[in-house]
XYZ file of C-alpha atoms in Angstrom:
484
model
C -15.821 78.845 -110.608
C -13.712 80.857 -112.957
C -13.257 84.506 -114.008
C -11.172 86.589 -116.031
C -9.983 90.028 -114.815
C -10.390 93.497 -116.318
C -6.780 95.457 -116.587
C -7.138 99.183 -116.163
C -5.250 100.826 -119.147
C -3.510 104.487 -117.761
C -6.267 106.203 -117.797
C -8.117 104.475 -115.106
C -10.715 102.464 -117.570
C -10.856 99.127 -117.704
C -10.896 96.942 -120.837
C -12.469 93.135 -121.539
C -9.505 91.013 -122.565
C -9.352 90.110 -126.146
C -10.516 86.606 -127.208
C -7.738 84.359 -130.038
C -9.472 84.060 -133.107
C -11.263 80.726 -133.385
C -12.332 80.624 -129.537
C -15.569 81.703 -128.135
C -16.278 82.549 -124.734
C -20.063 83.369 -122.999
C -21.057 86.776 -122.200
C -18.901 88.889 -119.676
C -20.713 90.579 -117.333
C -19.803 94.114 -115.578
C -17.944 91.901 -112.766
C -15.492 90.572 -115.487
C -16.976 86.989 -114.978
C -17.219 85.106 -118.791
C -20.140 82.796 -119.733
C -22.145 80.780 -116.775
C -21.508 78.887 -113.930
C -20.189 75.538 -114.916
C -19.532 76.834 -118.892
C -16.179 75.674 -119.873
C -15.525 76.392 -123.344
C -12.828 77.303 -124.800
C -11.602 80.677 -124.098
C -13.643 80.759 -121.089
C -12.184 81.334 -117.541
C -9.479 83.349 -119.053
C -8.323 86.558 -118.712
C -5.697 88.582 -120.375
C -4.196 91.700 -119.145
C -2.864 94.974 -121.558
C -0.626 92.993 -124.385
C -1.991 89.510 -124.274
C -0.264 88.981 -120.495
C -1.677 86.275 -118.342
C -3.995 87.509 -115.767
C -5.181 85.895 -112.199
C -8.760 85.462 -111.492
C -8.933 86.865 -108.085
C -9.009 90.576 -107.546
C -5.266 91.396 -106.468
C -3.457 90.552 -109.445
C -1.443 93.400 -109.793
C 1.975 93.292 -109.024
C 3.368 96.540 -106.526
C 7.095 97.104 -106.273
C 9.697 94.924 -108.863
C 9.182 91.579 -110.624
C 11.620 89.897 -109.018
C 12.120 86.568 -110.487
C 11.601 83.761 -108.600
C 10.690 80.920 -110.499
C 12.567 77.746 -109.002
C 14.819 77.117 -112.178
C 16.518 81.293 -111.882
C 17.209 80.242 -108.097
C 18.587 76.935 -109.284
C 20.604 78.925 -111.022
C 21.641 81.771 -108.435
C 22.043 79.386 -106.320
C 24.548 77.287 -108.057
C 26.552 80.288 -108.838
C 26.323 82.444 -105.506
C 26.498 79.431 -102.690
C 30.071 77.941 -103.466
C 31.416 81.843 -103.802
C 29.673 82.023 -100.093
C 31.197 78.788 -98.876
C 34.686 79.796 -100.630
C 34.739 83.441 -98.890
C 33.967 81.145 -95.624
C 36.402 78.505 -96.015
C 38.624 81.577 -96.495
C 38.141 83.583 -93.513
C 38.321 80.737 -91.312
C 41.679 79.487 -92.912
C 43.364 82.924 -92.611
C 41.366 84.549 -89.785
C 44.468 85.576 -87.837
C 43.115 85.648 -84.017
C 44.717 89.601 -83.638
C 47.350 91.517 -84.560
C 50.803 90.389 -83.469
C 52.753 91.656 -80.247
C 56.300 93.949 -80.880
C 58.102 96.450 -79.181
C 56.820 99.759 -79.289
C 59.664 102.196 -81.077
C 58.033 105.591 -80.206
C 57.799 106.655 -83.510
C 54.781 108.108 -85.876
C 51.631 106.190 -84.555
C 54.075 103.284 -82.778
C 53.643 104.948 -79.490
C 52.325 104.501 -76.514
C 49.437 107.443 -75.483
C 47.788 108.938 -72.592
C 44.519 110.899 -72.480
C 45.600 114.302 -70.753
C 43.847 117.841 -69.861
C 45.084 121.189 -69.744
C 44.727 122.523 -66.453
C 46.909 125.804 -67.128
C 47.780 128.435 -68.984
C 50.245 131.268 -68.971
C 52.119 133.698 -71.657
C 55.487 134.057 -71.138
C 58.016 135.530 -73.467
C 59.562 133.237 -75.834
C 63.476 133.534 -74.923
C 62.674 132.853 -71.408
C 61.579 129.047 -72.172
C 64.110 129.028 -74.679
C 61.555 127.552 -77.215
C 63.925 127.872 -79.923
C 67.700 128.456 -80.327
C 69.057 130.194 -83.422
C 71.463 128.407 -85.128
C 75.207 128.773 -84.611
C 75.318 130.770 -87.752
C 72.654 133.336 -86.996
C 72.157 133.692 -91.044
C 68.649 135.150 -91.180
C 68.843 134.140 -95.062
C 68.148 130.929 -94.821
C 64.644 129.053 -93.945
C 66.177 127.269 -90.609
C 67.825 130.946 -89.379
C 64.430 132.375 -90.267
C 62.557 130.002 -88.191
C 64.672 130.318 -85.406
C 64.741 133.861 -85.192
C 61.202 133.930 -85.361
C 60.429 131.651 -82.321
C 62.612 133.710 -80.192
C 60.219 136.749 -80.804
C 56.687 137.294 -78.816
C 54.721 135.349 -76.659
C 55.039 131.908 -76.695
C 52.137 130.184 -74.029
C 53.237 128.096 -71.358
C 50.769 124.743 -70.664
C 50.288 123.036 -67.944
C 49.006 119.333 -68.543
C 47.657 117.207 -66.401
C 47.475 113.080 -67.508
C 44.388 111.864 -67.108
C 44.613 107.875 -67.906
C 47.097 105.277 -66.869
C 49.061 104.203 -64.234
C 50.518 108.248 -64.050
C 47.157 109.505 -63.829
C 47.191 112.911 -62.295
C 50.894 113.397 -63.307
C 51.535 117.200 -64.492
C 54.026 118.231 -66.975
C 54.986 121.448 -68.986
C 54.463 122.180 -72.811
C 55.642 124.979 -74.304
C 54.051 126.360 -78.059
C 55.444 128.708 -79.842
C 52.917 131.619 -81.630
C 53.286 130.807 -84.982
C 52.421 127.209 -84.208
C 49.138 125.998 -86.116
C 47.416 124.359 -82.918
C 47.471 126.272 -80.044
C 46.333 125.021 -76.730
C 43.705 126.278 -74.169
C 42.299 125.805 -70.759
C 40.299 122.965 -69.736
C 41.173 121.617 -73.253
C 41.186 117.831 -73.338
C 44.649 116.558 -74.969
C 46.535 113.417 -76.405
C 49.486 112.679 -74.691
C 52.499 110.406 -76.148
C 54.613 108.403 -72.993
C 58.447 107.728 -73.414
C 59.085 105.822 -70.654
C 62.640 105.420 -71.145
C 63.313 109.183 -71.562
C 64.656 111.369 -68.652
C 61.372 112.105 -66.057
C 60.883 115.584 -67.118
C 60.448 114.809 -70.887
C 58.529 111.221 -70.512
C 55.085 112.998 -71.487
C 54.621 115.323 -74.612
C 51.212 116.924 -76.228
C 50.830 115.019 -79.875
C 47.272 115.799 -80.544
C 44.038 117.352 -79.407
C 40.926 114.957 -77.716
C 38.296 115.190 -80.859
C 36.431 112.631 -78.828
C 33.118 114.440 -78.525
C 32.805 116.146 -82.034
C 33.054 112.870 -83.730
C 30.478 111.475 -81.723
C 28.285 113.828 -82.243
C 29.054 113.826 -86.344
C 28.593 110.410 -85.950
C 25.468 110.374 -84.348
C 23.956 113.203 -86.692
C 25.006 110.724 -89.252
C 23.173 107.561 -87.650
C 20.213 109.680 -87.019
C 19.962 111.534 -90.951
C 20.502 107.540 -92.401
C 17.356 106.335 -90.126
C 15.084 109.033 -90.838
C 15.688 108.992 -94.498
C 16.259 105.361 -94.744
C 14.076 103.684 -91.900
C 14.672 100.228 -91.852
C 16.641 100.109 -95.179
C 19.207 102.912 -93.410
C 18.742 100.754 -89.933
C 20.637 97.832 -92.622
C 22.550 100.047 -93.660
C 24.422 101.257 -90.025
C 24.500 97.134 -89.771
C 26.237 96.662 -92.806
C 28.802 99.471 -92.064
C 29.355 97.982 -88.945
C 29.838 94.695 -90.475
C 32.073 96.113 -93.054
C 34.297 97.810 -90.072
C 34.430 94.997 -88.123
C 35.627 92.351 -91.200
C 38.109 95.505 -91.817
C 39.727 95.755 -88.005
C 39.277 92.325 -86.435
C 40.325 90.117 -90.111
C 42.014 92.535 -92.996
C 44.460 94.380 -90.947
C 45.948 91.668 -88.396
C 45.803 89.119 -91.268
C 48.047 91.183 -93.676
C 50.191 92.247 -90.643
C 50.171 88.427 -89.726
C 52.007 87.957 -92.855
C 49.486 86.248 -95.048
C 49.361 87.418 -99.114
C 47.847 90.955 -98.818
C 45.710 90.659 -102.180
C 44.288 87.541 -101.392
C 43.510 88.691 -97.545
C 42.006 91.991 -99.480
C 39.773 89.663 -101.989
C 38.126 87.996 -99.239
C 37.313 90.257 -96.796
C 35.937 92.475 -99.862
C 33.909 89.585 -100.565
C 32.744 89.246 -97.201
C 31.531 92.486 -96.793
C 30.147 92.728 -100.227
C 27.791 89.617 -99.347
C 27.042 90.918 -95.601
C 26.122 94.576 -96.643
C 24.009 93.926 -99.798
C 22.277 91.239 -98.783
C 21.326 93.019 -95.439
C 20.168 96.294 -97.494
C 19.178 95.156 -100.236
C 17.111 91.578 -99.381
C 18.144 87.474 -99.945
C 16.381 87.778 -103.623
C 17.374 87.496 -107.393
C 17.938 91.044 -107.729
C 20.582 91.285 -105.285
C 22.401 88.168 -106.100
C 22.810 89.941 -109.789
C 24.266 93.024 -108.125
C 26.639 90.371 -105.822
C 27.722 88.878 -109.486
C 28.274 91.686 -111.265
C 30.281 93.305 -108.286
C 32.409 90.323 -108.243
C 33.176 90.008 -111.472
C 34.457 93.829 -111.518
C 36.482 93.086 -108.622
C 38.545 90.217 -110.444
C 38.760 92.805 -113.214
C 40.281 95.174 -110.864
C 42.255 92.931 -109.348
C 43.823 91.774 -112.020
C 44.511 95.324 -113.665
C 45.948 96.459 -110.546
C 48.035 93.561 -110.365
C 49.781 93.965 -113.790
C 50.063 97.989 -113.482
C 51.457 97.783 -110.072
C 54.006 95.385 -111.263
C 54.836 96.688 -114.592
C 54.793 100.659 -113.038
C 57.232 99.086 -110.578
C 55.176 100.522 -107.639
C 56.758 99.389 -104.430
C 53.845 100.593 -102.026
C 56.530 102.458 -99.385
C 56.119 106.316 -100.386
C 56.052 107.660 -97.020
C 57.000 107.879 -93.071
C 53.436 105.554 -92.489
C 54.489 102.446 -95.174
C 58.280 102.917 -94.046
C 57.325 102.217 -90.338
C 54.888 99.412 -91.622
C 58.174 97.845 -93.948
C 60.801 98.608 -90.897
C 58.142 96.674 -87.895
C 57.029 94.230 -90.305
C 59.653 93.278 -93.102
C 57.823 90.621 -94.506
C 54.565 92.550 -95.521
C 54.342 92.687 -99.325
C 53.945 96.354 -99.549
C 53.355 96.410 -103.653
C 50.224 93.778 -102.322
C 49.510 95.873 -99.920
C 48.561 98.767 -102.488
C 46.749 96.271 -104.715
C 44.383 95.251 -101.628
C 43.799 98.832 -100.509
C 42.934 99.469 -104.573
C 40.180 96.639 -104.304
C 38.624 97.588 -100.909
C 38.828 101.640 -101.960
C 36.965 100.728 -105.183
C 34.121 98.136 -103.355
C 32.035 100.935 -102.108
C 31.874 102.448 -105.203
C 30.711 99.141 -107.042
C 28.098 98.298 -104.535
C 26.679 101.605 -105.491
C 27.367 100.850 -109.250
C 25.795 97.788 -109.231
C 22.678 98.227 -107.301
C 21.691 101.170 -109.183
C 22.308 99.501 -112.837
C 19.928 96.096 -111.474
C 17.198 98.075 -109.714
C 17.125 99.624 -113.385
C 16.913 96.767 -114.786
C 14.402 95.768 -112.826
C 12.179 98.390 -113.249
C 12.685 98.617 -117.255
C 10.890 95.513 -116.734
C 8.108 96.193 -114.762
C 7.381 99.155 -116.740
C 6.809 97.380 -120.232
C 7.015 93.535 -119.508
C 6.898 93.004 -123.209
C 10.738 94.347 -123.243
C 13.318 91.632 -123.688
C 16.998 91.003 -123.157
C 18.080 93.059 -126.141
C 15.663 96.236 -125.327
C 16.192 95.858 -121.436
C 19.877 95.869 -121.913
C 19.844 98.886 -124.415
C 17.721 101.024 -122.107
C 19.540 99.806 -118.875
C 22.721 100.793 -120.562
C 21.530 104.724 -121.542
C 20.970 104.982 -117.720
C 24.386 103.579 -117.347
C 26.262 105.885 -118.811
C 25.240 109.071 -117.176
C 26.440 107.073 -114.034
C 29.276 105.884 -115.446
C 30.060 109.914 -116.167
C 29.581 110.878 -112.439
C 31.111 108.158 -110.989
C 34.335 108.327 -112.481
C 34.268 112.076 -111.949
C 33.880 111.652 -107.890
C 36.610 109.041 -107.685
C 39.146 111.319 -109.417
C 37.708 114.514 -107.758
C 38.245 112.228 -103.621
C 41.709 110.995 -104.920
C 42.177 114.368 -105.868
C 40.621 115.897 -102.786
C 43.446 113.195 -100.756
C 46.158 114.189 -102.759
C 45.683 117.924 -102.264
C 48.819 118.629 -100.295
C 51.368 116.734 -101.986
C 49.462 118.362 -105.569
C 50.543 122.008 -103.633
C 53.954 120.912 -102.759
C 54.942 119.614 -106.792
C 53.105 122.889 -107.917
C 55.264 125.030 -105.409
C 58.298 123.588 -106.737
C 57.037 124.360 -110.418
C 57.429 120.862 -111.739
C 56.308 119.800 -115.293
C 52.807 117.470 -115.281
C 55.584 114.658 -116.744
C 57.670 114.790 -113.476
C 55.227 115.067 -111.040
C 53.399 112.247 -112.718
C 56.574 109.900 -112.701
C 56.777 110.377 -108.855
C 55.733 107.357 -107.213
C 54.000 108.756 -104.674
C 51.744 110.850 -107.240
C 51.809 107.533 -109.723
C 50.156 105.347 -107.202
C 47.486 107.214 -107.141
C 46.819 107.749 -110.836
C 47.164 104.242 -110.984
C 44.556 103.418 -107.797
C 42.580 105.841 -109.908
C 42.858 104.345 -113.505
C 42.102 101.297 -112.265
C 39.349 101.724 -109.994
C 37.365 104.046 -112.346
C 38.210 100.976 -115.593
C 36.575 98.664 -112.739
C 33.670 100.782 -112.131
C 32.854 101.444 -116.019
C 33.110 97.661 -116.535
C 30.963 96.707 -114.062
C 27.372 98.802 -115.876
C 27.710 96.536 -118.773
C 28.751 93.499 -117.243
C 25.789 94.128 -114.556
C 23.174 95.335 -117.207
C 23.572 92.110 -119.284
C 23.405 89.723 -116.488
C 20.296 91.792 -114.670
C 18.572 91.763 -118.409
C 19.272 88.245 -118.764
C 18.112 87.188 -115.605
C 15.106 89.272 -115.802
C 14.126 87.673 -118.964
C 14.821 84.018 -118.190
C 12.407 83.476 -115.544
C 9.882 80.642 -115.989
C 6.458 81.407 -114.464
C 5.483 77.681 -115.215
C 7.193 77.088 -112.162
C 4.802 78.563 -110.116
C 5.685 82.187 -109.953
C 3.451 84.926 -111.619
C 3.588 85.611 -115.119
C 4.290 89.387 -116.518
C 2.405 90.464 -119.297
C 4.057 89.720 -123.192
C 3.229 91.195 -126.301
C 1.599 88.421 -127.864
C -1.817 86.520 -127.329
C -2.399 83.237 -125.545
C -4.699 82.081 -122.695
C -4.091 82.640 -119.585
C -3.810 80.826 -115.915
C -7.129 79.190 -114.666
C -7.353 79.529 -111.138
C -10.370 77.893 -108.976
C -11.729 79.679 -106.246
């Protein structure tokens, strides 16, 4: 037994489907059935939904949620395309995965050394010259900044801290610090402390205060955080906390120890990008055709990036050691390719962004489609672009506006020292990041077209003969019989 199926138009009424010219059908009845039982003329047992579209007999032919594709040739396709990039990214990992960072001597400097957790047990106020927290300078020339300074920490109360270590084989160890008023962290009691151990200093000055314990606060951020994601998100933001930890994990236990193990810092950078690209979209986002044109299009913008940054980097003659951080990276690790090492941290600063890009320009796409199935490649990629560029416009403005936001210090110090726009820009410090900018932001506007086209092509090219449902088209023809 056949039937044809009634499409409601917007308003809620439903229509009989149109008959070709030349074909005849019997009578349809309020149920939407054509002719008798056992007629089979032609025309009859078909239905057509709004526009000529093929229509299903039964009654749950509409589609909810996006017309994915998924006839077999589009995941031929996909497939072909999106399983040796997987296997590469795999061969890759396992080839460089470097099995942890390697071992050196610890040279007590910056971040290079060794720390206690401690806990201030103490506190008094005692005047300043007593402690001798500061000595003036042989001079005494309160002119200058250092006699100034000096002067100054000689005058009021300075507090006196008792700290007590709290991990480690010294645990319950106590030791002195002294800080000065005009110092910007001050210290109080019961106040839980980082503590930095020189162990081949003189007893009395092994253990110093270098930081405060922010231990609980960032828990708690970070659980405010997990719990805002799952509420909003539910099981999408449940994917999403996966993914990030994913993404962390690929970052700490195969990026870092595999650049300091020596291996080529944009190539390291490239794959673990791609790792986490494939692990967080495909866990957020679903294994379907949609995705894998978000994966493509996100890949393709990282090669562009990759290769921008590479020629900028090199032609800017950016050497990647700007500060006391990439000076103690050159000076423990010599052989690090510090000019790659900018490069990688362009590509994995500008991923986020692109997963963001790209999801957003398919899911368009996608939905362009659904809307008005009659749309093709042309049309979806014309209306899939106008939503493109207001993202493209907000986009770029938050990457310059968080390099910006980063950069806000060093921006203060060049505009204390009232230097022109033209020198501060020709600093390399300031120049790597108009050029991590630059090329980040020419990645992220190249990656709505590139995305568009392939999500409108892919949308378009799927072949219901296959199997998979047919959307509706703008012109006539009969539609799928389907016994019951």
């Amino acid at each position: 037994m056949t039937s044809s199926q009634r499409f409601p138009d917007p308003d809620g009424h439903r229509h009989q489907p149109e008959q070709p010219p030349g074909q005849s059908s019997g009578p349809v009845d309020d149920r939407g059935h054509g002719g008798r039982p056992g007629d089979r003329g032609p025309g009859q047992g078909h239905g057509q939904g709004p526009g000529g579209g093929h229509a299903h007999s039964h009654g749950h032919s509409h589609v909810h949620g996006p017309a994915t594709p998924v006839s077999k040739h589009l995941r031929k396709v996909i497939a072909a395309v999106l399983i040796p990039f997987a296997t590469a990214v795999l061969v890759g990992l396992a080839v460089l995965w470097p099995g942890g960072a390697p071992a050196h001597e610890r040279t007590g400097v910056g971040f290079d050394r060794q720390t206690e957790q401690g806990e201030v047990v103490r506190i008094e106020k005692v005047d300043c010259r007593d402690v001798n927290a500061a000595q003036v300078p042989p001079t005494e020339n309160p002119t200058t900044p250092e006699g100034r300074e000096a002067a100054a920490a000689q005058q009021g109360q300075c507090t006196k801290a008792t700290v007590e270590v709290t991990s480690g084989d010294d645990r319950g160890r106590r030791f002195v610090e002294i800080v000065q008023p005009d110092a910007t962290r001050q210290l109080d009691n019961g106040q839980g402390v980082v503590v930095a151990y020189a162990p081949d200093a003189p007893r009395d000055l092994q253990y110093s205060v270098t930081d405060v314990d922010r231990t609980l606060p960032m828990a708690l951020l970070a659980g405010i955080f997990a719990l805002a994601v799952v509420a909003v998100g539910r099981l999408r933001g449940v994917m999403a906390l996966v993914a990030l930890a994913v993404s962390f994990a690929v970052l700490t236990l195969f990026i870092l120890p595999a650049i300091l193990q020596g291996s080529n810092p944009l190539l390291v950078a490239v794959i673990g990008a791609s790792a986490i690209m494939l692990i967080a979209l495909y866990s957020c986002h679903g294994l379907n055709a949609r995705t894998s044109v978000a994966v493509l299009g996100t890949l393709v913008s990282l090669l562009l990036i990759g290769l921008l940054g590479s020629l900028f980097i090199g032609w800017a003659s950016l050497t990647g050691n700007t500060d006391d951080n990439t000076g103690l990276i050159h000076g423990l690790y010599p052989d690090i390719d510090m000019s790659g090492l900018l490069l990688a941290g362009v590509i994995i600063g500008s991923l986020g962004v692109l997963d963001d890009v790209t999801v957003t320009q398919t899911s368009a796409v996608w939905e362009l489609k659904q809307a008005d199935p009659r749309m093709g490649p042309r049309a979806l990629y014309r209306a899939g672009i106008r939503i493109g560029r207001d993202h493209i416009a907000s986009v770029v403005n938050t990457l310059v506006l968080a390099y910006a936001g980063a950069a806000l210090p060093l921006l203060l110090l060049f505009s204390i020292a009232q230097s022109s726009v033209g020198t501060v820009a020709n600093s390399e410090l300031v120049a790597e990041e108009i050029v991590r900018t630059l090329v980040g932001s020419i990645g992220l506007v190249a990656s709505v077209p590139v995305t568009t086209a392939l999500a409108a092509l892919v949308v378009s090219a799927d072949r219901p003969s296959d199997g998979a449902p047919a959307p509706a088209t703008g012109r006539g023809g009969r539609g799928r019989r389907r016994k019951r």
